[in-house]
Structure formats: structure tokens, C-alpha cells
Amino acid sequence: MSADTFVRVAALGDLEEDTPKRVEIDGTPVSVIRTEGEVFAINDICSHANVSLSEGEVEDCSIECWLHGSSFDLRTGKPNGLPATRPVPVYPVKIEGEGPEATVFVSVTQES
Ligand code: FES
């Protein structure tokens, strides 16, 4: 994967801990989540029905779908419980710089 597929999504300081930020990258809705000292990017659409995951709760490195309660591991996109059975795509994240001014990039051209 070439470095230029990464798109700037936010400054690190603009991402509130455990508060998903919904962005669109080349038409792909992505939820960017800062939690447990890391930043994750997961497709914003639940694999069970067409609802936005970024409106759900973040806990234990997972995001819970607000509609029926499946939660998805932010590292793998795999559901931790029913009713969802299929994973949600997750994407590589790159951070350049230091502190709150650091820039967060995500690439949706390849799933991580
Ligand atoms: S729509 Fe997400 S679990 Fe049903």
C-alpha cells in the first residue's frame, strides 16, 4: 500500500477519548475512534443493518451498535455478539507528529 492512500481526518487533539468522529473518505463512511491510547478506524455502517456505528458507545476497545447492541472489536471489526454475525471493515491509521497537533490519517483503500 502506498503512503499516498492515507487521507488526513483530524488533528489528534480534536479526537475526544471514546467519542467517535464520523468522516467520509472517498465516499466511504468511517468512524474514527480514540481510545485506550490508540486511534482506530472502522467502517461506520453496522454489518447487521444500515445504521451508523459512530452513534454507539465505545468500551473495551469495541463500539456497540445502538440499534440492537452488537459490539464490534475496533482492532478486527469482528462482532462480539449477536445479532450481527459479519465483521465490519477496519482500516489502517497513521499518526504523524507529536501531541495534540499530531495529524491522524486513515486509508480506506485497503482493509487492515
Ligand atoms: S443494526 Fe447494528 S446490531 Fe442490528
PDB file of C-alpha atoms and ligand atoms in Angstrom:
ATOM      1  CA  MET A   1       0.000   0.000   0.000  1.00  0.00           C
ATOM      2  CA  SER A   2       1.490   3.329  -0.916  1.00  0.00           C
ATOM      3  CA  ALA A   3       1.615   6.116   1.623  1.00  0.00           C
ATOM      4  CA  ASP A   4      -0.426   8.481  -0.525  1.00  0.00           C
ATOM      5  CA  THR A   5      -3.617   6.479   0.005  1.00  0.00           C
ATOM      6  CA  PHE A   6      -3.783   7.908   3.505  1.00  0.00           C
ATOM      7  CA  VAL A   7      -6.153  10.835   3.955  1.00  0.00           C
ATOM      8  CA  ARG A   8      -5.993  13.368   6.785  1.00  0.00           C
ATOM      9  CA  VAL A   9      -9.063  13.017   9.006  1.00  0.00           C
ATOM     10  CA  ALA A  10      -8.308  15.088  12.098  1.00  0.00           C
ATOM     11  CA  ALA A  11      -5.750  16.526  14.447  1.00  0.00           C
ATOM     12  CA  LEU A  12      -5.180  14.131  17.342  1.00  0.00           C
ATOM     13  CA  GLY A  13      -6.272  16.821  19.795  1.00  0.00           C
ATOM     14  CA  ASP A  14      -9.644  17.096  18.020  1.00  0.00           C
ATOM     15  CA  LEU A  15     -10.494  13.469  18.792  1.00  0.00           C
ATOM     16  CA  GLU A  16     -12.141  13.186  22.152  1.00  0.00           C
ATOM     17  CA  GLU A  17     -11.446   9.988  24.032  1.00  0.00           C
ATOM     18  CA  ASP A  18     -14.190   7.378  23.427  1.00  0.00           C
ATOM     19  CA  THR A  19     -16.181   9.770  21.234  1.00  0.00           C
ATOM     20  CA  PRO A  20     -16.398   8.522  17.650  1.00  0.00           C
ATOM     21  CA  LYS A  21     -15.875  11.037  14.868  1.00  0.00           C
ATOM     22  CA  ARG A  22     -17.672  10.243  11.627  1.00  0.00           C
ATOM     23  CA  VAL A  23     -15.824  11.157   8.468  1.00  0.00           C
ATOM     24  CA  GLU A  24     -16.253  10.314   4.826  1.00  0.00           C
ATOM     25  CA  ILE A  25     -13.262   9.214   2.781  1.00  0.00           C
ATOM     26  CA  ASP A  26     -13.811   8.793  -0.955  1.00  0.00           C
ATOM     27  CA  GLY A  27     -17.480   8.108  -0.269  1.00  0.00           C
ATOM     28  CA  THR A  28     -16.775   5.577   2.480  1.00  0.00           C
ATOM     29  CA  PRO A  29     -18.262   6.435   5.889  1.00  0.00           C
ATOM     30  CA  VAL A  30     -15.680   5.861   8.599  1.00  0.00           C
ATOM     31  CA  SER A  31     -15.834   6.156  12.351  1.00  0.00           C
ATOM     32  CA  VAL A  32     -12.529   7.365  13.812  1.00  0.00           C
ATOM     33  CA  ILE A  33     -12.146   6.498  17.468  1.00  0.00           C
ATOM     34  CA  ARG A  34      -9.519   7.446  20.004  1.00  0.00           C
ATOM     35  CA  THR A  35      -9.496   5.051  22.909  1.00  0.00           C
ATOM     36  CA  GLU A  36      -7.040   3.315  25.224  1.00  0.00           C
ATOM     37  CA  GLY A  37      -4.142   5.381  23.917  1.00  0.00           C
ATOM     38  CA  GLU A  38      -4.672   4.440  20.285  1.00  0.00           C
ATOM     39  CA  VAL A  39      -6.702   5.593  17.306  1.00  0.00           C
ATOM     40  CA  PHE A  40      -8.855   3.184  15.307  1.00  0.00           C
ATOM     41  CA  ALA A  41     -10.835   3.488  12.096  1.00  0.00           C
ATOM     42  CA  ILE A  42     -13.834   1.273  11.405  1.00  0.00           C
ATOM     43  CA  ASN A  43     -16.475   1.418   8.701  1.00  0.00           C
ATOM     44  CA  ASP A  44     -19.343   3.442  10.101  1.00  0.00           C
ATOM     45  CA  ILE A  45     -22.110   1.093   8.952  1.00  0.00           C
ATOM     46  CA  CYS A  46     -23.195  -1.801  11.147  1.00  0.00           C
ATOM     47  CA  SER A  47     -23.000  -5.156   9.352  1.00  0.00           C
ATOM     48  CA  HIS A  48     -26.438  -6.113  10.661  1.00  0.00           C
ATOM     49  CA  ALA A  49     -28.467  -3.202   9.307  1.00  0.00           C
ATOM     50  CA  ASN A  50     -27.774   0.146   7.759  1.00  0.00           C
ATOM     51  CA  VAL A  51     -27.158   2.276  10.831  1.00  0.00           C
ATOM     52  CA  SER A  52     -24.296   4.482  11.895  1.00  0.00           C
ATOM     53  CA  LEU A  53     -21.919   2.898  14.410  1.00  0.00           C
ATOM     54  CA  SER A  54     -20.483   6.276  15.387  1.00  0.00           C
ATOM     55  CA  GLU A  55     -23.684   6.939  17.327  1.00  0.00           C
ATOM     56  CA  GLY A  56     -22.906   3.988  19.591  1.00  0.00           C
ATOM     57  CA  GLU A  57     -20.901   3.630  22.782  1.00  0.00           C
ATOM     58  CA  VAL A  58     -17.185   2.875  22.919  1.00  0.00           C
ATOM     59  CA  GLU A  59     -16.000   0.479  25.603  1.00  0.00           C
ATOM     60  CA  ASP A  60     -13.196  -2.078  25.998  1.00  0.00           C
ATOM     61  CA  CYS A  61     -11.775  -1.325  22.549  1.00  0.00           C
ATOM     62  CA  SER A  62     -15.158  -2.050  20.961  1.00  0.00           C
ATOM     63  CA  ILE A  63     -18.026   0.002  19.606  1.00  0.00           C
ATOM     64  CA  GLU A  64     -21.567  -1.009  20.365  1.00  0.00           C
ATOM     65  CA  CYS A  65     -24.281  -0.629  17.775  1.00  0.00           C
ATOM     66  CA  TRP A  66     -27.038   1.464  19.327  1.00  0.00           C
ATOM     67  CA  LEU A  67     -29.840  -0.328  17.497  1.00  0.00           C
ATOM     68  CA  HIS A  68     -29.595  -3.980  18.561  1.00  0.00           C
ATOM     69  CA  GLY A  69     -26.498  -3.994  20.747  1.00  0.00           C
ATOM     70  CA  SER A  70     -23.889  -5.976  18.815  1.00  0.00           C
ATOM     71  CA  SER A  71     -20.438  -4.656  19.572  1.00  0.00           C
ATOM     72  CA  PHE A  72     -17.513  -4.741  17.186  1.00  0.00           C
ATOM     73  CA  ASP A  73     -13.842  -5.085  18.084  1.00  0.00           C
ATOM     74  CA  LEU A  74     -12.064  -1.940  16.902  1.00  0.00           C
ATOM     75  CA  ARG A  75      -8.892  -3.916  16.133  1.00  0.00           C
ATOM     76  CA  THR A  76     -10.507  -6.590  13.958  1.00  0.00           C
ATOM     77  CA  GLY A  77     -14.036  -5.412  13.164  1.00  0.00           C
ATOM     78  CA  LYS A  78     -15.398  -8.735  14.384  1.00  0.00           C
ATOM     79  CA  PRO A  79     -18.708  -8.771  16.218  1.00  0.00           C
ATOM     80  CA  ASN A  80     -18.514  -9.805  19.861  1.00  0.00           C
ATOM     81  CA  GLY A  81     -22.113 -10.942  19.946  1.00  0.00           C
ATOM     82  CA  LEU A  82     -25.403 -11.340  18.090  1.00  0.00           C
ATOM     83  CA  PRO A  83     -27.398 -10.264  16.191  1.00  0.00           C
ATOM     84  CA  ALA A  84     -24.546  -9.187  13.896  1.00  0.00           C
ATOM     85  CA  THR A  85     -22.566 -12.126  12.501  1.00  0.00           C
ATOM     86  CA  ARG A  86     -20.391 -10.445   9.881  1.00  0.00           C
ATOM     87  CA  PRO A  87     -17.371  -8.231  10.613  1.00  0.00           C
ATOM     88  CA  VAL A  88     -17.226  -4.548   9.773  1.00  0.00           C
ATOM     89  CA  PRO A  89     -14.158  -3.431   7.773  1.00  0.00           C
ATOM     90  CA  VAL A  90     -11.412  -1.764   9.779  1.00  0.00           C
ATOM     91  CA  TYR A  91      -8.768   0.477   8.241  1.00  0.00           C
ATOM     92  CA  PRO A  92      -5.141   1.338   8.932  1.00  0.00           C
ATOM     93  CA  VAL A  93      -4.442   4.539  10.837  1.00  0.00           C
ATOM     94  CA  LYS A  94      -1.261   6.587  10.699  1.00  0.00           C
ATOM     95  CA  ILE A  95      -0.326   9.395  13.082  1.00  0.00           C
ATOM     96  CA  GLU A  96       2.309  11.951  12.174  1.00  0.00           C
ATOM     97  CA  GLY A  97       3.714  14.412  14.661  1.00  0.00           C
ATOM     98  CA  GLU A  98       3.519  14.727  18.394  1.00  0.00           C
ATOM     99  CA  GLY A  99       0.938  15.817  20.949  1.00  0.00           C
ATOM    100  CA  PRO A 100      -2.454  17.312  20.169  1.00  0.00           C
ATOM    101  CA  GLU A 101      -1.180  18.834  16.919  1.00  0.00           C
ATOM    102  CA  ALA A 102      -0.319  15.416  15.510  1.00  0.00           C
ATOM    103  CA  THR A 103      -2.201  14.574  12.329  1.00  0.00           C
ATOM    104  CA  VAL A 104      -4.340  11.454  12.019  1.00  0.00           C
ATOM    105  CA  PHE A 105      -4.551   9.758   8.634  1.00  0.00           C
ATOM    106  CA  VAL A 106      -6.714   6.848   7.512  1.00  0.00           C
ATOM    107  CA  SER A 107      -6.542   4.748   4.373  1.00  0.00           C
ATOM    108  CA  VAL A 108      -9.727   3.102   3.102  1.00  0.00           C
ATOM    109  CA  THR A 109      -8.175   1.594   0.004  1.00  0.00           C
ATOM    110  CA  GLN A 110      -7.058  -1.435   1.941  1.00  0.00           C
ATOM    111  CA  GLU A 111      -8.616  -3.037   4.968  1.00  0.00           C
ATOM    112  CA  SER A 112      -6.164  -3.603   7.802  1.00  0.00           C
TER     113      SER A 112
HETATM  114  S1  FES B   1     -28.278  -2.742  13.292  1.00  0.00           S
HETATM  115 FE1  FES B   1     -26.455  -2.995  14.410  1.00  0.00          FE
HETATM  116  S2  FES B   1     -26.836  -4.730  15.623  1.00  0.00           S
HETATM  117 FE2  FES B   1     -28.651  -4.520  14.476  1.00  0.00          FE
END
